[in-house]
mmCIF file of C-alpha atoms in Angstrom:
data_model
loop_
_atom_site.group_PDB
_atom_site.id
_atom_site.type_symbol
_atom_site.label_atom_id
_atom_site.label_comp_id
_atom_site.label_asym_id
_atom_site.label_seq_id
_atom_site.Cartn_x
_atom_site.Cartn_y
_atom_site.Cartn_z
ATOM 1 C CA MET A 1 75.776 26.417 -9.917
ATOM 2 C CA GLN A 2 72.294 25.972 -9.094
ATOM 3 C CA HIS A 3 70.364 23.660 -6.656
ATOM 4 C CA TYR A 4 66.753 22.920 -5.872
ATOM 5 C CA MET A 5 64.861 23.265 -2.326
ATOM 6 C CA HIS A 6 61.432 22.269 -1.361
ATOM 7 C CA SER A 7 59.180 24.675 0.327
ATOM 8 C CA LEU A 8 58.486 23.898 3.878
ATOM 9 C CA THR A 9 54.807 25.144 3.599
ATOM 10 C CA THR A 10 53.596 24.209 0.138
ATOM 11 C CA GLY A 11 56.025 21.810 -0.903
ATOM 12 C CA GLU A 12 56.586 23.760 -4.100
ATOM 13 C CA ALA A 13 60.018 23.629 -5.587
ATOM 14 C CA VAL A 14 61.902 26.910 -5.621
ATOM 15 C CA MET A 15 64.837 27.556 -7.891
ATOM 16 C CA ARG A 16 67.675 29.543 -6.548
ATOM 17 C CA TYR A 17 71.030 30.515 -7.844
ATOM 18 C CA LYS A 18 74.213 30.185 -6.275
ATOM 19 C CA ILE A 19 76.675 32.639 -7.726
ATOM 20 C CA SER A 20 80.151 31.634 -8.017
ATOM 21 C CA LYS A 21 82.965 33.888 -6.260
ATOM 22 C CA PRO A 22 84.391 35.150 -9.636
ATOM 23 C CA LEU A 23 81.104 36.176 -11.013
ATOM 24 C CA LYS A 24 79.996 37.994 -7.876
ATOM 25 C CA ALA A 25 83.544 39.745 -7.840
ATOM 26 C CA TRP A 26 82.706 40.884 -11.465
ATOM 27 C CA MET A 27 79.441 42.241 -10.714
ATOM 28 C CA ASN A 28 80.532 44.261 -7.629
ATOM 29 C CA GLY A 29 83.053 45.517 -9.921
ATOM 30 C CA GLN A 30 80.390 46.718 -12.303
ATOM 31 C CA ARG A 31 78.374 48.514 -9.647
ATOM 32 C CA GLN A 32 81.426 50.409 -8.769
ATOM 33 C CA ILE A 33 81.964 51.373 -12.320
ATOM 34 C CA ARG A 34 78.554 52.845 -12.643
ATOM 35 C CA LYS A 35 79.039 54.707 -9.362
ATOM 36 C CA THR A 36 82.058 56.332 -10.503
ATOM 37 C CA LEU A 37 80.542 57.264 -14.034
ATOM 38 C CA LYS A 38 77.481 58.657 -12.212
ATOM 39 C CA ALA A 39 79.930 60.738 -10.216
ATOM 40 C CA VAL A 40 81.567 62.281 -13.167
ATOM 41 C CA LEU A 41 78.724 62.344 -15.770
ATOM 42 C CA PRO A 42 77.856 65.838 -15.482
ATOM 43 C CA LEU A 43 81.676 66.531 -16.597
ATOM 44 C CA VAL A 44 81.364 64.445 -19.574
ATOM 45 C CA THR A 45 77.755 65.207 -20.867
ATOM 46 C CA PRO A 46 77.569 65.179 -24.651
ATOM 47 C CA ASP A 47 76.937 68.373 -26.260
ATOM 48 C CA PHE A 48 73.673 67.212 -27.706
ATOM 49 C CA VAL A 49 72.154 66.933 -24.119
ATOM 50 C CA ARG A 50 74.380 69.880 -22.529
ATOM 51 C CA PRO A 51 72.296 72.808 -21.521
ATOM 52 C CA ALA A 52 72.764 75.881 -23.787
ATOM 53 C CA PRO A 53 74.641 78.747 -22.423
ATOM 54 C CA LYS A 54 72.752 81.582 -21.159
ATOM 55 C CA ARG A 55 72.864 84.625 -23.571
ATOM 56 C CA ALA A 56 73.628 87.994 -22.072
ATOM 57 C CA ALA A 57 70.528 90.100 -21.550
ATOM 58 C CA ARG A 58 70.054 92.537 -24.417
ATOM 59 C CA PRO A 59 70.299 96.164 -23.041
ATOM 60 C CA VAL A 60 66.718 97.305 -22.549
ATOM 61 C CA LEU A 61 65.254 100.993 -23.394
ATOM 62 C CA ARG A 62 62.945 102.154 -20.962
ATOM 63 C CA GLU A 63 60.269 104.635 -21.914
ATOM 64 C CA ILE A 64 59.686 107.845 -19.967
ATOM 65 C CA VAL A 65 56.147 109.064 -20.426
ATOM 66 C CA ASP A 66 55.724 112.057 -18.127
ATOM 67 C CA PHE A 67 58.553 114.146 -18.859
ATOM 68 C CA GLY A 68 56.803 117.519 -20.020
ATOM 69 C CA SER A 69 54.410 118.986 -22.094
ATOM 70 C CA ASN A 70 56.139 117.394 -25.185
ATOM 71 C CA PRO A 71 55.285 119.899 -27.889
ATOM 72 C CA GLY A 72 56.921 117.893 -30.763
ATOM 73 C CA ARG A 73 55.062 114.629 -29.787
ATOM 74 C CA LEU A 74 58.237 112.515 -29.571
ATOM 75 C CA ARG A 75 58.832 109.499 -27.478
ATOM 76 C CA MET A 76 61.506 109.617 -24.892
ATOM 77 C CA LEU A 77 63.430 106.317 -24.024
ATOM 78 C CA GLU A 78 66.614 105.816 -21.872
ATOM 79 C CA TYR A 79 69.332 103.368 -21.323
ATOM 80 C CA VAL A 80 70.521 103.455 -17.427
ATOM 81 C CA PRO A 81 73.665 101.106 -17.056
ATOM 82 C CA LYS A 82 73.878 99.420 -13.402
ATOM 83 C CA THR A 83 76.884 101.388 -12.620
ATOM 84 C CA GLN A 84 77.451 104.854 -13.624
ATOM 85 C CA ALA A 85 80.631 107.071 -14.368
ATOM 86 C CA ASN A 86 81.808 109.523 -11.836
ATOM 87 C CA PRO A 87 81.028 112.143 -12.932
ATOM 88 C CA ARG A 88 77.658 111.055 -14.198
ATOM 89 C CA THR A 89 77.376 111.626 -17.940
ATOM 90 C CA LEU A 90 74.449 111.912 -20.235
ATOM 91 C CA VAL A 91 74.724 111.466 -23.989
ATOM 92 C CA VAL A 92 71.464 112.335 -26.085
ATOM 93 C CA VAL A 93 71.551 110.000 -29.058
ATOM 94 C CA LEU A 94 69.413 110.931 -32.201
ATOM 95 C CA HIS A 95 68.679 108.428 -34.848
ATOM 96 C CA GLY A 96 68.211 108.986 -38.620
ATOM 97 C CA CYS A 97 65.505 108.348 -40.994
ATOM 98 C CA LEU A 98 64.174 104.859 -40.959
ATOM 99 C CA GLN A 99 65.615 103.935 -37.925
ATOM 100 C CA THR A 100 64.232 103.384 -34.306
ATOM 101 C CA ALA A 101 65.967 104.047 -31.108
ATOM 102 C CA MET A 102 66.360 100.439 -30.249
ATOM 103 C CA GLN A 103 68.004 99.734 -33.634
ATOM 104 C CA TYR A 104 70.418 102.676 -33.349
ATOM 105 C CA HIS A 105 71.159 101.592 -29.711
ATOM 106 C CA LEU A 106 72.120 97.967 -30.684
ATOM 107 C CA GLY A 107 73.641 98.854 -33.960
ATOM 108 C CA SER A 108 75.859 101.753 -33.209
ATOM 109 C CA GLY A 109 77.711 100.500 -30.606
ATOM 110 C CA TRP A 110 76.440 103.074 -27.921
ATOM 111 C CA ALA A 111 74.779 100.196 -26.022
ATOM 112 C CA ARG A 112 78.013 98.616 -25.188
ATOM 113 C CA LEU A 113 80.191 101.846 -24.978
ATOM 114 C CA ALA A 114 77.486 103.079 -22.296
ATOM 115 C CA ARG A 115 77.609 99.811 -20.280
ATOM 116 C CA GLU A 116 81.374 99.732 -20.241
ATOM 117 C CA LYS A 117 81.841 103.418 -19.280
ATOM 118 C CA GLY A 118 78.726 103.780 -17.118
ATOM 119 C CA ILE A 119 76.994 106.572 -19.501
ATOM 120 C CA VAL A 120 73.371 107.209 -19.206
ATOM 121 C CA LEU A 121 71.842 107.360 -22.853
ATOM 122 C CA LEU A 122 68.923 109.408 -23.822
ATOM 123 C CA TYR A 123 66.972 108.550 -27.016
ATOM 124 C CA PRO A 124 64.272 110.834 -28.373
ATOM 125 C CA GLU A 125 62.213 108.754 -30.919
ATOM 126 C CA GLN A 126 60.409 110.126 -33.859
ATOM 127 C CA ARG A 127 56.688 108.859 -34.331
ATOM 128 C CA ARG A 128 55.125 107.922 -37.668
ATOM 129 C CA GLN A 129 52.319 110.175 -37.217
ATOM 130 C CA ASN A 130 55.024 113.003 -37.166
ATOM 131 C CA ASN A 131 57.063 111.810 -40.120
ATOM 132 C CA SER A 132 56.205 108.508 -42.200
ATOM 133 C CA ASN A 133 59.944 107.815 -42.615
ATOM 134 C CA LEU A 134 60.626 108.444 -38.974
ATOM 135 C CA CYS A 135 62.953 111.519 -39.829
ATOM 136 C CA PHE A 136 63.238 114.211 -37.287
ATOM 137 C CA ASN A 137 61.623 117.280 -38.936
ATOM 138 C CA TRP A 138 64.875 119.520 -39.080
ATOM 139 C CA PHE A 139 63.539 121.469 -42.028
ATOM 140 C CA ARG A 140 60.453 122.815 -40.259
ATOM 141 C CA PRO A 141 61.195 126.220 -38.579
ATOM 142 C CA SER A 142 58.343 125.252 -36.183
ATOM 143 C CA ALA A 143 60.181 121.987 -35.130
ATOM 144 C CA VAL A 144 63.638 123.534 -34.483
ATOM 145 C CA ALA A 145 62.742 126.807 -32.534
ATOM 146 C CA ARG A 146 63.995 127.199 -29.006
ATOM 147 C CA ASP A 147 61.510 125.687 -26.550
ATOM 148 C CA ARG A 148 59.107 124.647 -29.235
ATOM 149 C CA GLY A 149 58.441 121.490 -31.520
ATOM 150 C CA GLU A 150 60.803 118.770 -31.487
ATOM 151 C CA VAL A 151 63.689 120.796 -30.035
ATOM 152 C CA GLY A 152 61.462 121.851 -27.165
ATOM 153 C CA SER A 153 60.391 118.223 -26.548
ATOM 154 C CA ILE A 154 64.113 116.987 -26.490
ATOM 155 C CA ARG A 155 65.016 119.929 -23.999
ATOM 156 C CA GLN A 156 62.257 118.778 -21.727
ATOM 157 C CA MET A 157 63.644 115.109 -21.911
ATOM 158 C CA ILE A 158 67.011 116.365 -21.069
ATOM 159 C CA ASP A 159 66.022 118.273 -17.964
ATOM 160 C CA SER A 160 63.942 115.056 -16.732
ATOM 161 C CA ALA A 161 66.999 112.806 -17.274
ATOM 162 C CA VAL A 162 69.441 115.366 -15.428
ATOM 163 C CA ARG A 163 67.141 115.547 -12.567
ATOM 164 C CA ARG A 164 66.528 112.006 -12.122
ATOM 165 C CA HIS A 165 69.953 110.929 -12.892
ATOM 166 C CA ARG A 166 71.824 113.619 -11.200
ATOM 167 C CA VAL A 167 73.736 114.593 -14.025
ATOM 168 C CA PRO A 168 76.094 117.833 -13.579
ATOM 169 C CA LYS A 169 75.299 120.365 -16.058
ATOM 170 C CA ASP A 170 78.792 120.175 -17.713
ATOM 171 C CA ARG A 171 78.240 116.617 -18.444
ATOM 172 C CA ILE A 172 75.659 116.530 -21.261
ATOM 173 C CA PHE A 173 76.600 115.579 -24.801
ATOM 174 C CA VAL A 174 74.685 115.129 -28.118
ATOM 175 C CA HIS A 175 75.195 112.759 -31.117
ATOM 176 C CA GLY A 176 73.185 112.564 -33.999
ATOM 177 C CA LEU A 177 73.138 110.786 -37.591
ATOM 178 C CA SER A 178 71.606 112.444 -40.760
ATOM 179 C CA ALA A 179 68.306 113.933 -39.882
ATOM 180 C CA GLY A 180 69.342 113.288 -36.068
ATOM 181 C CA ALA A 181 72.438 115.176 -36.778
ATOM 182 C CA ALA A 182 70.511 118.103 -38.132
ATOM 183 C CA ILE A 183 68.120 118.226 -35.029
ATOM 184 C CA ALA A 184 71.486 117.893 -32.980
ATOM 185 C CA SER A 185 72.668 120.999 -34.841
ATOM 186 C CA ALA A 186 69.457 122.721 -34.039
ATOM 187 C CA LEU A 187 69.816 121.966 -30.139
ATOM 188 C CA LEU A 188 73.472 123.169 -30.325
ATOM 189 C CA VAL A 189 72.238 126.436 -31.632
ATOM 190 C CA ALA A 190 69.165 126.746 -29.337
ATOM 191 C CA TYR A 191 70.897 125.787 -26.311
ATOM 192 C CA PRO A 192 74.623 126.578 -26.573
ATOM 193 C CA ASP A 193 75.072 126.573 -22.688
ATOM 194 C CA LEU A 194 73.531 123.226 -22.225
ATOM 195 C CA PHE A 195 75.892 121.039 -24.096
ATOM 196 C CA ARG A 196 79.688 120.240 -23.565
ATOM 197 C CA ALA A 197 79.936 118.895 -27.085
ATOM 198 C CA GLY A 198 78.065 117.487 -29.977
ATOM 199 C CA GLN A 199 78.936 115.236 -32.702
ATOM 200 C CA LEU A 200 77.096 115.712 -36.149
ATOM 201 C CA VAL A 201 77.284 112.769 -38.651
ATOM 202 C CA ALA A 202 76.098 113.146 -42.140
ATOM 203 C CA GLY A 203 73.973 116.211 -41.339
ATOM 204 C CA MET A 204 72.973 119.347 -42.862
ATOM 205 C CA PRO A 205 73.816 123.056 -41.697
ATOM 206 C CA TYR A 206 71.422 124.711 -39.281
ATOM 207 C CA GLY A 207 68.714 126.818 -41.248
ATOM 208 C CA GLY A 208 69.707 125.456 -44.589
ATOM 209 C CA ALA A 209 66.175 124.260 -45.486
ATOM 210 C CA ARG A 210 62.560 125.760 -44.676
ATOM 211 C CA ASP A 211 60.210 122.897 -45.978
ATOM 212 C CA GLY A 212 60.338 119.391 -47.483
ATOM 213 C CA MET A 213 61.218 120.361 -50.939
ATOM 214 C CA THR A 214 64.136 122.724 -50.002
ATOM 215 C CA ALA A 215 65.067 119.883 -47.699
ATOM 216 C CA LEU A 216 65.502 117.369 -50.563
ATOM 217 C CA ARG A 217 67.240 120.060 -52.557
ATOM 218 C CA VAL A 218 69.754 120.722 -49.988
ATOM 219 C CA MET A 219 70.520 116.991 -49.239
ATOM 220 C CA LYS A 220 70.982 116.361 -52.927
ATOM 221 C CA SER A 221 73.007 119.446 -53.885
ATOM 222 C CA GLY A 222 74.090 121.410 -50.890
ATOM 223 C CA VAL A 223 72.958 125.005 -49.794
ATOM 224 C CA GLU A 224 73.403 128.084 -51.859
ATOM 225 C CA ILE A 225 74.165 130.427 -48.866
ATOM 226 C CA SER A 226 77.583 131.911 -48.096
ATOM 227 C CA PRO A 227 79.218 131.070 -44.742
ATOM 228 C CA PRO A 228 78.490 134.512 -43.335
ATOM 229 C CA GLN A 229 74.932 134.135 -43.980
ATOM 230 C CA LEU A 230 74.882 130.585 -42.427
ATOM 231 C CA GLY A 231 76.627 132.162 -39.494
ATOM 232 C CA ASP A 232 73.913 134.847 -39.173
ATOM 233 C CA LEU A 233 71.144 132.108 -38.951
ATOM 234 C CA VAL A 234 72.818 131.173 -35.799
ATOM 235 C CA ARG A 235 73.526 134.583 -34.542
ATOM 236 C CA LEU A 236 69.773 135.528 -35.086
ATOM 237 C CA VAL A 237 68.616 132.469 -32.826
ATOM 238 C CA ARG A 238 71.253 133.567 -30.059
ATOM 239 C CA ASP A 239 70.528 137.340 -30.164
ATOM 240 C CA GLY A 240 73.900 138.042 -30.660
ATOM 241 C CA ASP A 241 75.232 136.256 -27.735
ATOM 242 C CA LEU A 242 78.131 134.078 -28.645
ATOM 243 C CA SER A 243 79.797 133.896 -25.282
ATOM 244 C CA LYS A 244 79.306 129.983 -24.730
ATOM 245 C CA HIS A 245 79.921 127.506 -27.520
ATOM 246 C CA PRO A 246 80.024 123.728 -27.210
ATOM 247 C CA ALA A 247 82.767 121.891 -28.922
ATOM 248 C CA ILE A 248 81.602 120.351 -32.098
ATOM 249 C CA SER A 249 82.728 117.410 -34.368
ATOM 250 C CA ILE A 250 81.398 117.120 -37.903
ATOM 251 C CA TRP A 251 81.673 113.816 -39.566
ATOM 252 C CA GLN A 252 81.004 113.506 -43.454
ATOM 253 C CA GLY A 253 81.349 110.372 -45.718
ATOM 254 C CA GLN A 254 83.053 111.395 -49.156
ATOM 255 C CA ALA A 255 81.002 108.595 -50.923
ATOM 256 C CA ASP A 256 77.638 109.531 -49.324
ATOM 257 C CA ARG A 257 74.945 109.316 -52.016
ATOM 258 C CA ILE A 258 71.960 110.798 -50.022
ATOM 259 C CA VAL A 259 73.570 113.740 -48.227
ATOM 260 C CA ASN A 260 75.787 115.637 -50.688
ATOM 261 C CA PRO A 261 79.309 115.874 -49.073
ATOM 262 C CA ALA A 262 78.795 119.664 -49.866
ATOM 263 C CA ASN A 263 76.658 119.759 -46.623
ATOM 264 C CA GLY A 264 79.482 118.785 -44.466
ATOM 265 C CA ILE A 265 81.749 121.400 -45.887
ATOM 266 C CA ALA A 266 78.701 123.994 -45.172
ATOM 267 C CA SER A 267 78.283 122.750 -41.586
ATOM 268 C CA LEU A 268 81.947 123.231 -41.055
ATOM 269 C CA ARG A 269 81.857 126.859 -42.550
ATOM 270 C CA GLN A 270 78.855 127.759 -40.586
ATOM 271 C CA TRP A 271 80.517 126.801 -37.291
ATOM 272 C CA LEU A 272 83.827 128.409 -38.435
ATOM 273 C CA ASP A 273 82.015 131.690 -38.921
ATOM 274 C CA VAL A 274 80.069 131.325 -35.641
ATOM 275 C CA LEU A 275 83.287 130.571 -33.652
ATOM 276 C CA GLY A 276 85.414 133.345 -35.388
ATOM 277 C CA LEU A 277 87.858 130.793 -36.679
ATOM 278 C CA ALA A 278 89.970 130.776 -39.834
ATOM 279 C CA GLU A 279 89.679 127.906 -41.982
ATOM 280 C CA GLU A 280 93.331 127.665 -42.862
ATOM 281 C CA ASP A 281 94.231 127.622 -39.162
ATOM 282 C CA GLY A 282 93.041 124.201 -38.896
ATOM 283 C CA ARG A 283 95.507 121.347 -37.884
ATOM 284 C CA VAL A 284 95.278 118.646 -40.912
ATOM 285 C CA ARG A 285 96.009 115.051 -40.265
ATOM 286 C CA THR A 286 95.544 112.217 -42.772
ATOM 287 C CA SER A 287 94.923 108.696 -41.828
ATOM 288 C CA ARG A 288 94.219 105.529 -43.859
ATOM 289 C CA HIS A 289 90.483 106.214 -43.145
ATOM 290 C CA ALA A 290 89.923 109.953 -43.044
ATOM 291 C CA THR A 291 91.283 113.445 -43.396
ATOM 292 C CA THR A 292 90.720 115.218 -39.988
ATOM 293 C CA THR A 293 91.161 119.055 -39.480
ATOM 294 C CA THR A 294 90.977 120.282 -36.038
ATOM 295 C CA TRP A 295 90.854 123.827 -34.540
ATOM 296 C CA VAL A 296 91.815 124.112 -30.802
ATOM 297 C CA ASP A 297 91.833 126.958 -28.084
ATOM 298 C CA LYS A 298 94.986 128.389 -26.490
ATOM 299 C CA ASN A 299 94.810 125.505 -24.042
ATOM 300 C CA GLY A 300 94.816 122.950 -26.618
ATOM 301 C CA GLN A 301 91.284 121.775 -26.206
ATOM 302 C CA ILE A 302 89.159 120.950 -29.379
ATOM 303 C CA LEU A 303 86.970 123.570 -30.350
ATOM 304 C CA LEU A 304 85.651 122.098 -33.463
ATOM 305 C CA ASP A 305 86.789 119.283 -35.890
ATOM 306 C CA TYR A 306 85.891 118.003 -39.467
ATOM 307 C CA HIS A 307 86.462 114.255 -40.292
ATOM 308 C CA ALA A 308 86.158 113.600 -44.314
ATOM 309 C CA VAL A 309 85.893 110.042 -44.309
ATOM 310 C CA ASP A 310 86.995 108.130 -47.493
ATOM 311 C CA GLY A 311 84.807 105.912 -49.261
ATOM 312 C CA LEU A 312 81.921 106.213 -46.680
ATOM 313 C CA ASP A 313 78.420 106.035 -47.947
ATOM 314 C CA HIS A 314 75.537 107.468 -46.072
ATOM 315 C CA GLY A 315 75.579 106.129 -42.409
ATOM 316 C CA LEU A 316 77.456 105.874 -39.104
ATOM 317 C CA PRO A 317 80.772 104.536 -39.315
ATOM 318 C CA ILE A 318 81.428 101.720 -37.009
ATOM 319 C CA ARG A 319 84.047 98.907 -36.648
ATOM 320 C CA GLY A 320 83.653 95.422 -37.234
ATOM 321 C CA THR A 321 80.016 95.280 -38.754
ATOM 322 C CA THR A 322 78.967 92.780 -41.143
ATOM 323 C CA ALA A 323 76.482 92.455 -44.081
ATOM 324 C CA SER A 324 73.809 90.729 -41.749
ATOM 325 C CA ARG A 325 74.211 93.297 -39.172
ATOM 326 C CA GLN A 326 73.870 96.162 -41.617
ATOM 327 C CA LYS A 327 70.376 94.546 -42.601
ATOM 328 C CA SER A 328 69.162 94.523 -39.238
ATOM 329 C CA TYR A 329 70.468 97.880 -38.174
ATOM 330 C CA PRO A 330 70.249 100.184 -41.500
ATOM 331 C CA TYR A 331 73.020 102.882 -42.276
ATOM 332 C CA MET A 332 75.595 101.152 -40.030
ATOM 333 C CA LEU A 333 78.681 101.181 -42.084
ATOM 334 C CA GLU A 334 81.866 98.998 -41.680
ATOM 335 C CA GLY A 335 84.771 101.491 -41.244
ATOM 336 C CA ALA A 336 88.112 101.675 -39.716
ATOM 337 C CA ILE A 337 87.075 103.856 -36.952
ATOM 338 C CA SER A 338 83.973 103.909 -34.763
ATOM 339 C CA ALA A 339 82.437 107.685 -34.731
ATOM 340 C CA PRO A 340 80.909 107.104 -31.221
ATOM 341 C CA HIS A 341 84.028 105.781 -29.857
ATOM 342 C CA LYS A 342 85.945 108.529 -31.208
ATOM 343 C CA PHE A 343 83.579 111.029 -29.867
ATOM 344 C CA TYR A 344 83.908 109.370 -26.253
ATOM 345 C CA SER A 345 87.765 109.513 -26.380
ATOM 346 C CA ASP A 346 88.050 112.714 -27.768
ATOM 347 C CA PHE A 347 85.377 114.841 -25.870
ATOM 348 C CA ILE A 348 83.594 112.737 -23.137
ATOM 349 C CA ARG A 349 86.500 110.978 -21.554
ATOM 350 C CA PHE A 350 88.814 113.833 -21.384
ATOM 351 C CA SER A 351 86.382 116.698 -20.811
#
């Protein structure tokens, strides 16, 4: 296979190889195989070298600083989806104690719901210098008075969001959990013509406490005020004008160890008294997760409903949560139904 030649200039012997035809054919075949593998290599890259798939970007909350005088010294954050619904819709979402706006946004399901349905979300957020447990101060009269304190700050936030996102005045809703529900109730009392509907989850009746000590007592045992007296607390704020009423949805876990379920009943009876509805006229429906009682107007539109959720401790019922998720997002509790989704389907989508 090999032979020798003498260099013409140096006389140095140079060894060259003469490749046989079978071997040459084999080597050409190997080169062709390598070309073929190179062409298809991206399709068969092993998992250990394949780039990891990109994760979807987390929904980001944007802080709005210049929204007004902010008498309650709260933070304003909002989520605006790329595509907004028509008509444009705003939901004010109020977190509970020991929660932040971002935790509530991600844990409650509102993030996905807003993204899918094109809803603008407004998150008032408590500051630790106002309350060390991040609770809204629902029990302080100065915090819940119309155009004052925390209620006044939230009203300014709503005005800012409505103006910037061109939200119709009849497309504003409010949702709250625990202390957030109590502040949501104060908003519904102070500004009945502002909201289309409100959802109050594990909250307390409006005016049921006057300071921190009575707030703890109410949470533990309920209020010692009759329904007409509770109704009077609302009528006093409204100066007797009860011509406008937002629809109200009240949710209460029957195994709540932080807010006594008696508070849910008191909230229900307060609004029944304000709306002039008889408790016995409610339509009762029992499902595998709750007993729901509904009061409707002559057109079949919901005026008020009450969800007594079986076995639910203190928190927001959502579908499909896990133990690890509950640790990351406190007071998000697995249930057979999602309160935010039910609020959307019953009040936001069809209103």
